[in-house]
Amino acid sequence: MKEQNSDPVTRVGLRTLTIFEGARAMTMFTGSVLLAAGAVVRRPRRLGLKEMLFHLQSAGADAVVLLAGLSFLMGFVIGIQAIATMSPFGAEARIARVVTTITMLEIGPLLTAILLAGRSGSAFAVQLGAMKIRGEIDGLRASGIDPVGDLVLPRVLALVAAGLLLVMITTAFSILGGMVITLWIPNLSFLAYLVGAADAMSGVGLFVGLAKIVVFSGLIGLIGCFQGMRMGESAASGEGASSSFVVSLMYIVLIDTLFSFIYHIN
C-alpha cells in the first residue's frame, strides 16, 4: 500500500520505519568508511591523494573568498551588538573577548559547516549519485575495487581538512570585522582589541571550536556520500542532494547543542 493512500497511523508507521532503515544503513555505511580508513592507516599508499587534494581545493580554496566576506560582516554585526549591550556598563574593553568567543565557539564552526553542507555535501551526493546511476560504482565493485575506499574516504578526509582551514579563516576575519567597531570607541585601540582577542583564544574554547568543525565536516561528508551512494536504490533515497543539505543541517544543530551543553556545564 502506498503511503499517500494510507490512513494517518499507517503513514506514521511507514515513515518511522523508513527513518530506522535509513539510520541502520547510515550506521553500516559509517562502519565501512571506518574500515577503509583503518586499511589506509595500515597501507597509506591506498589513499587516493590526488583525488583528496582535488576535493580539498573545490571544498576549501574555492570557498575562501565567500566565507571570508561573510565572516567579516558577521564579526562586524556581533561587534555592533556588543557595543549596544556593554557600553552602558562601561565594559567596552570586554568587546574583543565577546566577539572572539562567540566566533570561536559558535559562528565560525556553524557558518563554515553550513557553507560546506550547501556546497560540498550536496556536490558529493550529485557526483556519486550520477556514478551510481551510470553503473560506474557497480563496475568498480565488479573489478575488485572498493568504492568506499576509492571514492568516499578521500572526499570525507578532504572535507575535514577543508573545514579546519576554513574555520580558522572564518575566525580571523570575524575578529577583524569586529575590530572595525573600535573606530567608534575612543578608549579602545586596535592593539587593545587584538590583545583581548588573543587572550580569549588562549583557553579551551579554541579546541572546542576545532573539535566542532571536525565533527561537522566529517558528518557532512558522510551524509553527502551516503545519499549519493543510495541514489536509485529506492524512492526514498532518490532525493539525493536536496535531502543531503537538510539532513546535514539537522545534525549540525543537534551536535552543536550537545557541544554547547557539555562545554557550559563543565
Short mmCIF file of N, CA and C in Angstrom, two decimals, residues 139-212:
data_model
loop_
_atom_site.label_atom_id
_atom_site.label_comp_id
_atom_site.label_asym_id
_atom_site.label_seq_id
_atom_site.Cartn_x
_atom_site.Cartn_y
_atom_site.Cartn_z
N GLY A 139 30.49 -1.17 -11.40
CA GLY A 139 31.63 -1.61 -12.20
C GLY A 139 32.91 -1.68 -11.38
N LEU A 140 33.10 -0.71 -10.48
CA LEU A 140 34.27 -0.75 -9.60
C LEU A 140 34.23 -1.98 -8.69
N ARG A 141 33.05 -2.27 -8.15
CA ARG A 141 32.93 -3.45 -7.29
C ARG A 141 33.23 -4.72 -8.07
N ALA A 142 32.73 -4.79 -9.32
CA ALA A 142 32.97 -5.98 -10.14
C ALA A 142 34.45 -6.15 -10.47
N SER A 143 35.19 -5.03 -10.48
CA SER A 143 36.62 -5.09 -10.76
C SER A 143 37.46 -5.34 -9.52
N GLY A 144 36.78 -5.52 -8.37
CA GLY A 144 37.50 -5.77 -7.13
C GLY A 144 37.99 -4.51 -6.43
N ILE A 145 37.47 -3.34 -6.83
CA ILE A 145 37.87 -2.06 -6.23
C ILE A 145 36.79 -1.63 -5.25
N ASP A 146 37.20 -1.26 -4.06
CA ASP A 146 36.26 -0.82 -3.04
C ASP A 146 35.89 0.64 -3.29
N PRO A 147 34.64 0.94 -3.67
CA PRO A 147 34.26 2.34 -3.94
C PRO A 147 34.29 3.21 -2.69
N VAL A 148 34.12 2.60 -1.52
CA VAL A 148 34.18 3.39 -0.29
C VAL A 148 35.59 3.93 -0.07
N GLY A 149 36.58 3.07 -0.22
CA GLY A 149 37.95 3.50 -0.03
C GLY A 149 38.45 4.42 -1.12
N ASP A 150 37.99 4.21 -2.37
CA ASP A 150 38.50 4.99 -3.50
C ASP A 150 37.72 6.27 -3.76
N LEU A 151 36.43 6.30 -3.40
CA LEU A 151 35.59 7.45 -3.72
C LEU A 151 35.12 8.21 -2.49
N VAL A 152 34.72 7.49 -1.46
CA VAL A 152 34.12 8.13 -0.29
C VAL A 152 35.17 8.68 0.67
N LEU A 153 36.12 7.85 1.06
CA LEU A 153 37.11 8.24 2.06
C LEU A 153 37.90 9.49 1.67
N PRO A 154 38.41 9.61 0.42
CA PRO A 154 39.11 10.85 0.06
C PRO A 154 38.24 12.09 0.18
N ARG A 155 36.96 11.96 -0.14
CA ARG A 155 36.05 13.11 -0.03
C ARG A 155 35.84 13.51 1.43
N VAL A 156 35.64 12.53 2.29
CA VAL A 156 35.40 12.83 3.70
C VAL A 156 36.64 13.45 4.33
N LEU A 157 37.82 12.88 4.07
CA LEU A 157 39.05 13.44 4.63
C LEU A 157 39.33 14.83 4.09
N ALA A 158 39.05 15.05 2.81
CA ALA A 158 39.25 16.37 2.22
C ALA A 158 38.33 17.40 2.87
N LEU A 159 37.10 16.99 3.17
CA LEU A 159 36.16 17.92 3.79
C LEU A 159 36.56 18.26 5.23
N VAL A 160 37.09 17.28 5.95
CA VAL A 160 37.58 17.55 7.32
C VAL A 160 38.75 18.53 7.28
N ALA A 161 39.68 18.31 6.36
CA ALA A 161 40.83 19.22 6.24
C ALA A 161 40.37 20.61 5.82
N ALA A 162 39.44 20.66 4.87
CA ALA A 162 38.91 21.96 4.42
C ALA A 162 38.19 22.67 5.56
N GLY A 163 37.44 21.92 6.36
CA GLY A 163 36.73 22.53 7.48
C GLY A 163 37.67 23.16 8.47
N LEU A 164 38.76 22.47 8.80
CA LEU A 164 39.74 23.02 9.74
C LEU A 164 40.37 24.30 9.21
N LEU A 165 40.73 24.31 7.93
CA LEU A 165 41.34 25.50 7.35
C LEU A 165 40.34 26.66 7.27
N LEU A 166 39.13 26.35 6.85
CA LEU A 166 38.13 27.40 6.68
C LEU A 166 37.67 28.00 8.00
N VAL A 167 37.59 27.18 9.05
CA VAL A 167 37.13 27.74 10.33
C VAL A 167 38.18 28.68 10.90
N MET A 168 39.45 28.44 10.62
CA MET A 168 40.48 29.38 11.05
C MET A 168 40.35 30.71 10.31
N ILE A 169 40.08 30.62 9.00
CA ILE A 169 39.88 31.83 8.22
C ILE A 169 38.63 32.58 8.69
N THR A 170 37.58 31.83 8.97
CA THR A 170 36.34 32.44 9.45
C THR A 170 36.56 33.19 10.76
N THR A 171 37.26 32.55 11.69
CA THR A 171 37.52 33.17 12.98
C THR A 171 38.37 34.42 12.83
N ALA A 172 39.40 34.36 12.00
CA ALA A 172 40.29 35.50 11.81
C ALA A 172 39.54 36.69 11.22
N PHE A 173 38.77 36.45 10.16
CA PHE A 173 38.07 37.56 9.50
C PHE A 173 36.92 38.09 10.35
N SER A 174 36.32 37.24 11.14
CA SER A 174 35.27 37.72 12.04
C SER A 174 35.86 38.63 13.12
N ILE A 175 37.02 38.26 13.63
CA ILE A 175 37.69 39.12 14.61
C ILE A 175 38.07 40.45 13.98
N LEU A 176 38.54 40.42 12.74
CA LEU A 176 38.87 41.67 12.05
C LEU A 176 37.62 42.51 11.81
N GLY A 177 36.50 41.85 11.48
CA GLY A 177 35.25 42.59 11.30
C GLY A 177 34.81 43.25 12.59
N GLY A 178 34.98 42.55 13.71
CA GLY A 178 34.64 43.16 14.99
C GLY A 178 35.57 44.29 15.36
N MET A 179 36.80 44.25 14.88
CA MET A 179 37.78 45.29 15.21
C MET A 179 37.39 46.64 14.60
N VAL A 180 36.59 46.62 13.55
CA VAL A 180 36.16 47.88 12.93
C VAL A 180 35.41 48.75 13.92
N ILE A 181 34.73 48.14 14.88
CA ILE A 181 33.93 48.92 15.82
C ILE A 181 34.80 49.76 16.74
N THR A 182 36.10 49.49 16.80
CA THR A 182 36.97 50.32 17.64
C THR A 182 37.06 51.75 17.11
N LEU A 183 36.67 51.96 15.86
CA LEU A 183 36.65 53.32 15.31
C LEU A 183 35.64 54.20 16.05
N TRP A 184 34.62 53.57 16.65
CA TRP A 184 33.59 54.33 17.36
C TRP A 184 33.80 54.32 18.88
N ILE A 185 34.89 53.71 19.34
CA ILE A 185 35.16 53.64 20.78
C ILE A 185 36.51 54.30 21.04
N PRO A 186 36.53 55.52 21.49
CA PRO A 186 37.80 56.25 21.65
C PRO A 186 38.77 55.58 22.62
N ASN A 187 38.25 54.95 23.68
CA ASN A 187 39.15 54.37 24.68
C ASN A 187 39.51 52.91 24.41
N LEU A 188 39.24 52.41 23.19
CA LEU A 188 39.62 51.04 22.82
C LEU A 188 40.40 51.10 21.51
N SER A 189 41.70 50.85 21.59
CA SER A 189 42.56 50.91 20.41
C SER A 189 42.59 49.57 19.69
N PHE A 190 43.14 49.58 18.47
CA PHE A 190 43.29 48.35 17.70
C PHE A 190 44.14 47.34 18.48
N LEU A 191 45.24 47.85 19.08
CA LEU A 191 46.16 46.96 19.80
C LEU A 191 45.47 46.34 21.01
N ALA A 192 44.71 47.13 21.74
CA ALA A 192 44.00 46.60 22.91
C ALA A 192 42.95 45.57 22.49
N TYR A 193 42.32 45.82 21.37
CA TYR A 193 41.33 44.86 20.85
C TYR A 193 42.01 43.53 20.51
N LEU A 194 43.14 43.58 19.82
CA LEU A 194 43.84 42.36 19.43
C LEU A 194 44.37 41.61 20.65
N VAL A 195 44.82 42.34 21.66
CA VAL A 195 45.28 41.70 22.90
C VAL A 195 44.13 40.96 23.57
N GLY A 196 42.95 41.62 23.61
CA GLY A 196 41.78 40.97 24.20
C GLY A 196 41.35 39.74 23.41
N ALA A 197 41.43 39.82 22.07
CA ALA A 197 41.07 38.68 21.23
C ALA A 197 42.04 37.52 21.44
N ALA A 198 43.35 37.82 21.52
CA ALA A 198 44.34 36.77 21.75
C ALA A 198 44.15 36.13 23.12
N ASP A 199 43.78 36.93 24.10
CA ASP A 199 43.55 36.39 25.44
C ASP A 199 42.35 35.45 25.45
N ALA A 200 41.31 35.79 24.68
CA ALA A 200 40.12 34.95 24.61
C ALA A 200 40.40 33.62 23.92
N MET A 201 41.38 33.60 23.01
CA MET A 201 41.70 32.39 22.27
C MET A 201 42.69 31.49 23.00
N SER A 202 43.15 31.90 24.16
CA SER A 202 44.17 31.12 24.88
C SER A 202 43.58 29.99 25.71
N GLY A 203 42.25 29.93 25.84
CA GLY A 203 41.62 28.91 26.66
C GLY A 203 41.23 27.68 25.87
N VAL A 204 40.40 26.86 26.50
CA VAL A 204 39.97 25.60 25.89
C VAL A 204 38.94 25.83 24.79
N GLY A 205 38.38 27.03 24.72
CA GLY A 205 37.36 27.31 23.72
C GLY A 205 37.84 27.10 22.29
N LEU A 206 39.11 27.42 22.03
CA LEU A 206 39.66 27.24 20.68
C LEU A 206 39.61 25.77 20.27
N PHE A 207 39.96 24.88 21.18
CA PHE A 207 39.96 23.45 20.86
C PHE A 207 38.52 22.92 20.72
N VAL A 208 37.60 23.50 21.48
CA VAL A 208 36.20 23.11 21.32
C VAL A 208 35.69 23.49 19.94
N GLY A 209 36.02 24.70 19.48
CA GLY A 209 35.61 25.12 18.14
C GLY A 209 36.20 24.24 17.05
N LEU A 210 37.48 23.87 17.20
CA LEU A 210 38.11 23.00 16.20
C LEU A 210 37.50 21.59 16.24
N ALA A 211 37.20 21.10 17.45
CA ALA A 211 36.56 19.79 17.55
C ALA A 211 35.19 19.80 16.90
N LYS A 212 34.46 20.90 17.05
CA LYS A 212 33.15 21.01 16.41
C LYS A 212 33.25 20.88 14.90
#
